[in-house]
Amino acid sequence: MTKSPKFWLLSTLLLAFVLTIPIWVLASFVFQFGNDNWQHLLDTLLPEYIINSLVLMFGVAFGTLLLGVPAAWLISHYQFTGSRWLHWALLLPLAMPAYISAYTYTGLLEFEGPVQSALREVFGFGVSQWFPEVRSLGGAVLLFSLVLYPYVYLLSRSAFGSSSQKALEVSRTLGAGPVKSFFQVALPMARPAIIAGVTLALMETLADFGAVQHFGVDTFTTGIYRTWSGLDDTNTAMQLSLVLLSFVGILILVERWSRQQQRYYVGDVKTDASDYVQLTGKKNVFAFAVCFLPILLGFLVPSGQLLYWSLTTAETNLNSDFFELTWNSFSLALITAVATVAVAVFLAYAKRMSNLSRVKQFVQVAHLGYAVPGTVLAIAIIIPLAWFDKTVDDFFYENYEISTGLILSGTLFALVFAYMVRFLSVALQSVESGLARIKPSMDDSARTLGASSWTIMGRIHLPLMHTSLITALILVFVEVLKELPTTLILRPFNFDTLSIKAYEMAADERLADAGLPALLIVLTSLIPVIILSKLMDKRSG
Amino acid sequence: MKFVKWQWLTTSLMALAVAMPMHASAQEELNVYSARKAQLIAPLLEDFSKQTGIQVNLITSKADALLKRLESEGRRSPADVLITTDAGRLHRAKEAGVLQASISPELLKKVPASLQDKDGLWLGLTTRARVIVYAKDRVNPQDLSTYESLTDSKWKNKICIRSSGNIYNQSLVASMISHKGEEATAEWAKGLVANMARKPKGGDRDQVMAVAAGQCDLAVVNTYYLGQMLNGSDEAQQEAANQVAVFWPNQKDRGTHINVSGIAITKSAKNIESANKLIEFMLSKPAQEWYAKTNNEYPVMDGVEPSDTLKSWGEFHSDHLNLSKLGELNPQAVKIMDRANWR
């Protein structure tokens, strides 16, 4: 049952269309002309939104590279104190939502917080004159770098770990030193993976609302929200979102371009213990510090603060409601992860099997959803779903005098659909990179032996890329668990999650009470992160 | 191969299962869209259900999002009741045509006219004041008078206030526009920005903390945050709140700026009788007292005792501006703040 190119073309077209409905809804706002708010924005805040967003992007790109790449390199080539557990612990900040990390850091480092207060006690009032301001653009760059570097680390580690091993051996045999080999061989080879990781981090940065708002940094996203809510102007807000999307379009093009420059197919190279270089002395300490620092600042410090808050409020807060919240969050994340990865696999296959450029373009568009701010995405989903419900309702009412009411809006379906649009990119990045590493010649051999597409997929590809699939599942799972704005806007009656609870407490300026739900988000996310690292251990161990 | 098929099948089954709408039982029900956070509404709704046997379904979200949802869902919306934490959003809901005039006249009569819509589409449930708090040890309250006088040069680098993105500040500026006109308000906003001790950031509690820590001498905050700090379990916050005192601005003229949390019946409402029962319940003595105690908000009903904390701040004269104005003028307020560089 080998499928014709037409099958792939039509099915991808349909799927890509459905998944990009919110983008089309957004695009339709281009044609809404109206008021002088654009002029007002141009005169006042727009330049700042653009500059802040750009500075944030460059800063986060630099920061995530600086934290993610060296750690990945050290972990995949050297043995040093703690390298065994640092290897998976470096993923921990994935479990920490940016806005929650932001709460903890302001709580700790602000003028009124314990750190500055203690310093003032010891060194006098002058301390606070030079103490860097947490709620600033620089603070935001650091914060995002700390919570988002795991994308860069994860993707570059797998690139360093498998594909570059052989080439590096050759380079070393030919007399290149470790530094030269790194910059001239390993880094260029891993570049597509590294850039994919940075792209994910940047998309997430651009779409963030909670953390930048808390830090008082005006970005495109806060501008969109302000225009929508403060100026009561949906049209201009949606048009601003389109400008934001064009930023992201460029980002995606750069990423694709980088990927097309090189194409390597390398089979799984098992590394054994003898491939790792044992570090000693100062080098050992240095390597440990490079890997431990991101974990300390990205995970341990904020979790410590959350734990402290949770303990101080546990007496009043810890009750059976939290089991329900945790269960809601967990099951929602699981269902979404499975569904999203299934769709990602299908799309990645369509691309590989059909070899039509049209199909590739459709799949490309599906990445855009990741960068749409959650609030905007939610509105762009409410509109078409409500339209669908209205159409169905009208049809049944006219023909059978039955009112079907709302079928899709306000249900968990709407929520899962929204997450899928938002996080498909995460799943696709992982699945595609897994698939890309399997040589097409393998498919050809299998086909010569009479295997159908489905057999090739089920018997050869899926087993070979199981790590990529699990990575995709877990990334989506964690993303959904952390997600706030879409959940807040689209969820059905009587359905609350941990992130909603954390938000409602924090929005009421009860940070300590937000500690427990936030900590539970982190703990629930840890389960899959640990599974992921175990699986990776098995592979490289 | 089988594995793949099963995976697809289970996935689609799961998708179907989540797509099923929540099924309503035959029992009397009431669907509430609330911009008031769950912890400040759910306990009362539970009491209401116990008393009346009416099952309440709740979604909490941001007011704008709930409004958008109501608009898109149209007549098919399941919502019966909309609860918000500011009058401006209720006014927007009215303008968007998603409310109906079904609140019973007796209930409307119970609430002061300035705290409800002139066509009876919504009414206020509780009020709060946006006041000036000052450092007891550094500020003589006799130097304070009005919101307007905050632009006086003697307060240079002495004022803390949160960002202009916040609805409370937007409402305050809107009330100023309504009383003083756009031009005077624009001047005032510039003067205020010039006197700020730091770039606006954080919430109202953060402003009180900053006053206590000596970063500024004055802050503009909502009364209930101060009340919560005084009555909360956080010792640092309690201590900070004790170092400041409340000043009621504009007592000699229009009065202190207030806003309400309010309630309205949606156009799509199918359970109008139950909705009115809920409003009646929210205006009842126990519910009003609960808000005074739990959230330090002022009751809208005469004859309901405010909490001890509220009483300790004394009586005050509040601005009688019709609160619909706040909604109408909100976009202008935001623009004025943008131009004044109020972050």
mmCIF file of N, CA, C and O in Angstrom, chain B residues 129 131 246-249 251 256 298 302-318:
data_model
loop_
_atom_site.group_PDB
_atom_site.id
_atom_site.type_symbol
_atom_site.label_atom_id
_atom_site.label_comp_id
_atom_site.label_asym_id
_atom_site.label_seq_id
_atom_site.Cartn_x
_atom_site.Cartn_y
_atom_site.Cartn_z
ATOM 1 N N ALA B 129 -11.097 51.386 47.370
ATOM 2 C CA ALA B 129 -10.617 52.733 47.100
ATOM 3 C C ALA B 129 -9.159 52.674 46.691
ATOM 4 O O ALA B 129 -8.416 51.791 47.125
ATOM 5 N N VAL B 131 -5.990 54.636 47.175
ATOM 6 C CA VAL B 131 -5.594 55.677 48.124
ATOM 7 C C VAL B 131 -4.092 55.961 48.058
ATOM 8 O O VAL B 131 -3.345 55.261 47.373
ATOM 9 N N VAL B 246 -2.851 55.137 55.816
ATOM 10 C CA VAL B 246 -3.719 55.454 54.678
ATOM 11 C C VAL B 246 -4.064 56.936 54.683
ATOM 12 O O VAL B 246 -4.413 57.496 55.718
ATOM 13 N N PHE B 247 -3.947 57.573 53.519
ATOM 14 C CA PHE B 247 -4.465 58.931 53.378
ATOM 15 C C PHE B 247 -5.581 58.927 52.343
ATOM 16 O O PHE B 247 -5.424 58.383 51.248
ATOM 17 N N TRP B 248 -6.739 59.513 52.694
ATOM 18 C CA TRP B 248 -7.867 59.563 51.750
ATOM 19 C C TRP B 248 -7.762 60.834 50.913
ATOM 20 O O TRP B 248 -7.982 61.922 51.429
ATOM 21 N N PRO B 249 -7.450 60.706 49.622
ATOM 22 C CA PRO B 249 -7.266 61.908 48.814
ATOM 23 C C PRO B 249 -8.603 62.563 48.446
ATOM 24 O O PRO B 249 -9.651 61.906 48.470
ATOM 25 N N GLN B 251 -10.702 64.626 49.820
ATOM 26 C CA GLN B 251 -11.861 64.622 50.715
ATOM 27 C C GLN B 251 -12.620 65.941 50.660
ATOM 28 O O GLN B 251 -13.801 65.986 50.942
ATOM 29 N N THR B 256 -12.513 60.332 47.129
ATOM 30 C CA THR B 256 -11.495 59.345 46.744
ATOM 31 C C THR B 256 -12.005 58.438 45.624
ATOM 32 O O THR B 256 -13.164 58.018 45.645
ATOM 33 N N TYR B 298 -14.979 47.021 50.574
ATOM 34 C CA TYR B 298 -16.100 47.670 51.240
ATOM 35 C C TYR B 298 -17.423 47.132 50.715
ATOM 36 O O TYR B 298 -17.589 46.953 49.514
ATOM 37 N N ASP B 302 -25.797 49.425 52.603
ATOM 38 C CA ASP B 302 -25.820 50.105 53.893
ATOM 39 C C ASP B 302 -26.138 49.087 54.973
ATOM 40 O O ASP B 302 -26.812 48.097 54.722
ATOM 41 N N GLY B 303 -25.644 49.368 56.171
ATOM 42 C CA GLY B 303 -26.007 48.514 57.289
ATOM 43 C C GLY B 303 -25.175 47.253 57.397
ATOM 44 O O GLY B 303 -25.417 46.434 58.273
ATOM 45 N N VAL B 304 -24.193 47.071 56.519
ATOM 46 C CA VAL B 304 -23.288 45.940 56.691
ATOM 47 C C VAL B 304 -22.002 46.472 57.293
ATOM 48 O O VAL B 304 -21.410 47.418 56.794
ATOM 49 N N GLU B 305 -21.593 45.857 58.385
ATOM 50 C CA GLU B 305 -20.396 46.307 59.091
ATOM 51 C C GLU B 305 -19.142 45.993 58.284
ATOM 52 O O GLU B 305 -18.929 44.855 57.889
ATOM 53 N N PRO B 306 -18.284 46.988 58.035
ATOM 54 C CA PRO B 306 -16.988 46.650 57.446
ATOM 55 C C PRO B 306 -16.117 45.940 58.472
ATOM 56 O O PRO B 306 -16.433 45.944 59.658
ATOM 57 N N SER B 307 -15.027 45.347 58.052
ATOM 58 C CA SER B 307 -14.159 44.622 58.988
ATOM 59 C C SER B 307 -13.405 45.611 59.872
ATOM 60 O O SER B 307 -13.411 46.813 59.629
ATOM 61 N N ASP B 308 -12.732 45.084 60.901
ATOM 62 C CA ASP B 308 -12.001 45.949 61.838
ATOM 63 C C ASP B 308 -10.907 46.737 61.127
ATOM 64 O O ASP B 308 -10.689 47.907 61.414
ATOM 65 N N THR B 309 -10.227 46.050 60.190
ATOM 66 C CA THR B 309 -9.160 46.737 59.459
ATOM 67 C C THR B 309 -9.726 47.932 58.714
ATOM 68 O O THR B 309 -9.185 49.033 58.769
ATOM 69 N N LEU B 310 -10.833 47.691 58.005
ATOM 70 C CA LEU B 310 -11.441 48.779 57.242
ATOM 71 C C LEU B 310 -11.853 49.904 58.181
ATOM 72 O O LEU B 310 -11.661 51.080 57.879
ATOM 73 N N LYS B 311 -12.423 49.535 59.320
ATOM 74 C CA LYS B 311 -12.877 50.560 60.264
ATOM 75 C C LYS B 311 -11.699 51.396 60.771
ATOM 76 O O LYS B 311 -11.827 52.595 60.984
ATOM 77 N N SER B 312 -10.540 50.731 60.938
ATOM 78 C CA SER B 312 -9.389 51.435 61.501
ATOM 79 C C SER B 312 -8.895 52.556 60.577
ATOM 80 O O SER B 312 -8.211 53.464 61.023
ATOM 81 N N TRP B 313 -9.225 52.480 59.302
ATOM 82 C CA TRP B 313 -8.788 53.534 58.380
ATOM 83 C C TRP B 313 -9.769 54.718 58.377
ATOM 84 O O TRP B 313 -9.544 55.713 57.709
ATOM 85 N N GLY B 314 -10.875 54.559 59.070
ATOM 86 C CA GLY B 314 -11.837 55.651 59.185
ATOM 87 C C GLY B 314 -12.814 55.730 58.029
ATOM 88 O O GLY B 314 -12.709 54.987 57.051
ATOM 89 N N GLU B 315 -13.756 56.643 58.189
ATOM 90 C CA GLU B 315 -14.766 56.849 57.142
ATOM 91 C C GLU B 315 -14.162 57.716 56.047
ATOM 92 O O GLU B 315 -13.228 58.474 56.288
ATOM 93 N N PHE B 316 -14.707 57.610 54.854
ATOM 94 C CA PHE B 316 -14.203 58.487 53.803
ATOM 95 C C PHE B 316 -15.320 58.830 52.835
ATOM 96 O O PHE B 316 -16.335 58.152 52.757
ATOM 97 N N HIS B 317 -15.072 59.891 52.116
ATOM 98 C CA HIS B 317 -16.044 60.369 51.143
ATOM 99 C C HIS B 317 -15.554 59.919 49.769
ATOM 100 O O HIS B 317 -14.415 60.184 49.390
ATOM 101 N N SER B 318 -16.397 59.176 49.024
ATOM 102 C CA SER B 318 -15.928 58.603 47.762
ATOM 103 C C SER B 318 -16.499 59.359 46.563
ATOM 104 O O SER B 318 -17.558 59.971 46.631
#
